[in-house]
mmCIF file of C-alpha atoms and ligand atoms in Angstrom:
data_model
loop_
_atom_site.group_PDB
_atom_site.id
_atom_site.type_symbol
_atom_site.label_atom_id
_atom_site.label_comp_id
_atom_site.label_asym_id
_atom_site.label_seq_id
_atom_site.Cartn_x
_atom_site.Cartn_y
_atom_site.Cartn_z
ATOM 1 C CA MET F 526 5.410 63.597 -59.330
ATOM 2 C CA PRO F 527 8.526 63.886 -61.542
ATOM 3 C CA ASP F 528 11.594 61.836 -60.641
ATOM 4 C CA ARG F 529 14.004 63.489 -58.152
ATOM 5 C CA SER F 530 11.452 66.119 -57.182
ATOM 6 C CA LEU F 531 11.938 67.924 -53.907
ATOM 7 C CA MET F 532 9.087 67.569 -51.452
ATOM 8 C CA LEU F 533 8.069 69.986 -48.759
ATOM 9 C CA LEU F 534 6.262 68.278 -45.895
ATOM 10 C CA LEU F 535 3.733 70.466 -44.153
ATOM 11 C CA PHE F 536 3.782 68.888 -40.682
ATOM 12 C CA ALA F 537 1.757 71.832 -39.410
ATOM 13 C CA SER F 538 -1.180 70.973 -41.651
ATOM 14 C CA GLY F 539 -0.951 67.202 -41.088
ATOM 15 C CA ASN F 540 -2.671 67.486 -37.716
ATOM 16 C CA TYR F 541 -5.604 69.259 -39.392
ATOM 17 C CA ASP F 542 -6.162 66.496 -41.938
ATOM 18 C CA GLU F 543 -9.905 65.848 -41.786
ATOM 19 C CA ASN F 544 -9.402 62.462 -43.473
ATOM 20 C CA GLU F 545 -7.459 61.378 -40.397
ATOM 21 C CA PHE F 546 -8.977 63.449 -37.603
ATOM 22 C CA ALA F 547 -12.695 64.091 -37.250
ATOM 23 C CA CYS F 548 -13.373 67.793 -36.528
ATOM 24 C CA PRO F 549 -9.651 68.612 -36.613
ATOM 25 C CA TYR F 550 -10.131 72.155 -35.304
ATOM 26 C CA THR F 551 -11.860 70.932 -32.144
ATOM 27 C CA PHE F 552 -9.596 70.616 -29.111
ATOM 28 C CA ASP F 553 -10.247 67.037 -28.030
ATOM 29 C CA MET F 554 -7.793 65.385 -25.679
ATOM 30 C CA ASN F 555 -9.743 62.122 -25.848
ATOM 31 C CA ARG F 556 -9.403 61.368 -29.535
ATOM 32 C CA GLY F 557 -8.991 57.668 -30.095
ATOM 33 C CA ASN F 558 -6.194 58.297 -32.583
ATOM 34 C CA LEU F 559 -4.212 60.965 -30.712
ATOM 35 C CA GLY F 560 -1.035 58.967 -31.346
ATOM 36 C CA LYS F 561 -1.355 59.665 -35.058
ATOM 37 C CA GLN F 562 -0.522 63.374 -34.695
ATOM 38 C CA VAL F 563 2.626 64.430 -36.511
ATOM 39 C CA ALA F 564 3.704 67.491 -34.519
ATOM 40 C CA PHE F 565 7.078 65.814 -34.026
ATOM 41 C CA GLY F 566 7.300 64.426 -37.533
ATOM 42 C CA ALA F 567 7.262 60.739 -38.381
ATOM 43 C CA GLY F 568 9.511 57.951 -39.572
ATOM 44 C CA PRO F 569 13.312 57.841 -39.309
ATOM 45 C CA HIS F 570 13.625 61.626 -38.835
ATOM 46 C CA ARG F 571 11.010 61.874 -36.133
ATOM 47 C CA CYS F 572 12.067 64.547 -33.618
ATOM 48 C CA ILE F 573 14.914 63.321 -31.474
ATOM 49 C CA GLY F 574 14.039 65.878 -28.775
ATOM 50 C CA LEU F 575 10.387 64.967 -28.374
ATOM 51 C CA THR F 576 10.724 63.461 -24.910
ATOM 52 C CA LEU F 577 12.576 66.540 -23.683
ATOM 53 C CA ALA F 578 10.051 68.837 -25.390
ATOM 54 C CA ARG F 579 7.113 66.973 -23.804
ATOM 55 C CA MET F 580 8.748 67.123 -20.381
ATOM 56 C CA GLU F 581 9.387 70.875 -20.744
ATOM 57 C CA ILE F 582 5.763 71.467 -21.740
ATOM 58 C CA LYS F 583 4.549 69.379 -18.782
ATOM 59 C CA VAL F 584 6.753 71.237 -16.283
ATOM 60 C CA ALA F 585 5.842 74.659 -17.737
ATOM 61 C CA ALA F 586 2.096 73.875 -17.691
ATOM 62 C CA ARG F 587 2.271 72.533 -14.127
ATOM 63 C CA GLU F 588 4.150 75.627 -12.883
ATOM 64 C CA LEU F 589 1.734 78.015 -14.658
ATOM 65 C CA ILE F 590 -1.316 76.278 -13.185
ATOM 66 C CA LYS F 591 0.322 76.403 -9.744
ATOM 67 C CA ARG F 592 0.815 80.171 -9.942
ATOM 68 C CA LEU F 593 -2.023 81.506 -12.123
ATOM 69 C CA ASP F 594 -5.777 81.413 -11.788
ATOM 70 C CA ASN F 595 -8.692 82.506 -13.993
ATOM 71 C CA ILE F 596 -6.642 82.194 -17.166
ATOM 72 C CA LYS F 597 -8.753 83.630 -19.946
ATOM 73 C CA LEU F 598 -8.240 84.219 -23.658
ATOM 74 C CA GLU F 599 -8.737 87.946 -24.248
ATOM 75 C CA ILE F 600 -9.609 87.794 -27.935
ATOM 76 C CA ALA F 601 -11.989 85.654 -29.980
ATOM 77 C CA ILE F 602 -10.392 82.346 -30.900
ATOM 78 C CA GLU F 603 -10.878 83.169 -34.616
ATOM 79 C CA ASP F 604 -8.781 86.332 -34.157
ATOM 80 C CA ILE F 605 -5.622 84.515 -33.115
ATOM 81 C CA GLU F 606 -2.935 85.328 -35.673
ATOM 82 C CA PHE F 607 -0.343 82.856 -36.826
ATOM 83 C CA VAL F 608 3.196 83.496 -38.020
ATOM 84 C CA PRO F 609 3.237 83.176 -41.815
ATOM 85 C CA THR F 610 5.540 80.202 -42.219
ATOM 86 C CA VAL F 611 5.116 76.770 -43.767
ATOM 87 C CA ALA F 612 7.323 75.055 -41.203
ATOM 88 C CA THR F 613 5.342 75.345 -38.011
ATOM 89 C CA ARG F 614 1.988 76.655 -36.882
ATOM 90 C CA SER F 615 3.105 79.296 -34.407
ATOM 91 C CA MET F 616 0.901 81.938 -32.861
ATOM 92 C CA ALA F 617 2.128 85.493 -33.358
ATOM 93 C CA SER F 618 0.767 86.320 -29.908
ATOM 94 C CA LEU F 619 -1.703 84.953 -27.378
ATOM 95 C CA PRO F 620 -3.369 87.693 -25.345
ATOM 96 C CA VAL F 621 -4.560 86.205 -22.048
ATOM 97 C CA SER F 622 -5.510 87.588 -18.675
ATOM 98 C CA PHE F 623 -5.058 85.881 -15.325
ATOM 99 C CA THR F 624 -4.957 86.459 -11.602
ATOM 100 C CA ARG F 625 -2.303 85.333 -9.187
ATOM 101 C CA ARG F 626 -3.221 82.129 -7.395
ATOM 102 C CA GLN F 627 -3.332 82.617 -3.625
HETATM 103 C C1 HEM D 1352 7.660 71.402 -29.140
HETATM 104 C C2 HEM D 1352 8.937 71.202 -29.486
HETATM 105 C C3 HEM D 1352 9.390 70.514 -30.755
HETATM 106 C C4 HEM D 1352 8.708 70.272 -31.907
HETATM 107 C C5 HEM D 1352 7.260 70.624 -32.252
HETATM 108 C C6 HEM D 1352 9.631 69.585 -32.810
HETATM 109 C C7 HEM D 1352 9.306 69.142 -34.081
HETATM 110 C C8 HEM D 1352 10.150 68.417 -34.901
HETATM 111 C C9 HEM D 1352 9.803 67.864 -36.197
HETATM 112 C C10 HEM D 1352 8.434 68.014 -36.882
HETATM 113 C C11 HEM D 1352 10.878 67.222 -36.686
HETATM 114 C C12 HEM D 1352 10.976 66.428 -37.997
HETATM 115 C C13 HEM D 1352 11.615 67.271 -39.085
HETATM 116 C C14 HEM D 1352 11.731 66.518 -40.389
HETATM 117 O O1 HEM D 1352 11.272 65.373 -40.533
HETATM 118 O O2 HEM D 1352 12.300 67.102 -41.316
HETATM 119 C C15 HEM D 1352 11.941 67.375 -35.721
HETATM 120 C C16 HEM D 1352 13.218 66.868 -35.866
HETATM 121 C C17 HEM D 1352 14.237 67.097 -34.972
HETATM 122 N N1 HEM D 1352 14.146 67.665 -33.744
HETATM 123 FE FE1 HEM D 1352 12.484 68.480 -32.952
HETATM 124 N N2 HEM D 1352 10.833 69.433 -32.173
HETATM 125 C C18 HEM D 1352 10.732 69.976 -30.919
HETATM 126 C C19 HEM D 1352 11.710 70.001 -29.944
HETATM 127 C C20 HEM D 1352 12.994 69.544 -30.101
HETATM 128 C C21 HEM D 1352 14.020 69.559 -29.057
HETATM 129 C C22 HEM D 1352 13.800 70.056 -27.622
HETATM 130 C C23 HEM D 1352 15.151 69.050 -29.639
HETATM 131 C C24 HEM D 1352 16.512 68.831 -29.042
HETATM 132 C C25 HEM D 1352 16.815 69.001 -27.770
HETATM 133 C C26 HEM D 1352 14.841 68.683 -31.012
HETATM 134 C C27 HEM D 1352 15.719 68.148 -31.910
HETATM 135 C C28 HEM D 1352 15.396 67.667 -33.152
HETATM 136 C C29 HEM D 1352 16.348 67.066 -34.079
HETATM 137 C C30 HEM D 1352 17.851 66.875 -33.850
HETATM 138 C C31 HEM D 1352 15.627 66.669 -35.214
HETATM 139 C C32 HEM D 1352 16.152 65.996 -36.473
HETATM 140 C C33 HEM D 1352 15.971 64.480 -36.351
HETATM 141 C C34 HEM D 1352 16.421 63.780 -37.619
HETATM 142 O O3 HEM D 1352 16.516 64.423 -38.662
HETATM 143 O O4 HEM D 1352 16.651 62.573 -37.551
HETATM 144 N N3 HEM D 1352 13.518 68.995 -31.255
HETATM 145 N N4 HEM D 1352 11.469 68.092 -34.638
#
């Protein structure tokens, strides 16, 4: 790479690196190397808000599970569309159905 080149880090693709993660597209919460994911970046500029973000996700998930039942993806997983950006891997939409938990 030439001297003083600008680099664009694709954090979004880092978590799909098959050299690091076996079957990267498989949702596996028991991966031995989960801690190697780079969703929050890495090194000195690692996300400063990651603890808050994780807490928000935990609270949101807990509240959703408390209120909703039979949560089901309404389209084939391959048909999920992503926002065309290099910065993050964000779904354009996530059509799901659910019932209210009694
Ligand atoms: C799911 C939620 C979040 C994700 C995926 C995320 C992701 C990231 C990533 C990948 C970086 C590194 C960027 C780089 O190296 O150039 C970063 C940095 C940063 N994030 Fe987050 N973030 C999240 C939530 C938050 C929240 C809630 C806050 C603040 C309340 C926050 C504040 C920051 C700041 C200030 C930096 C810059 C740190 C630095 O440059 O030293 N983030 N974030």
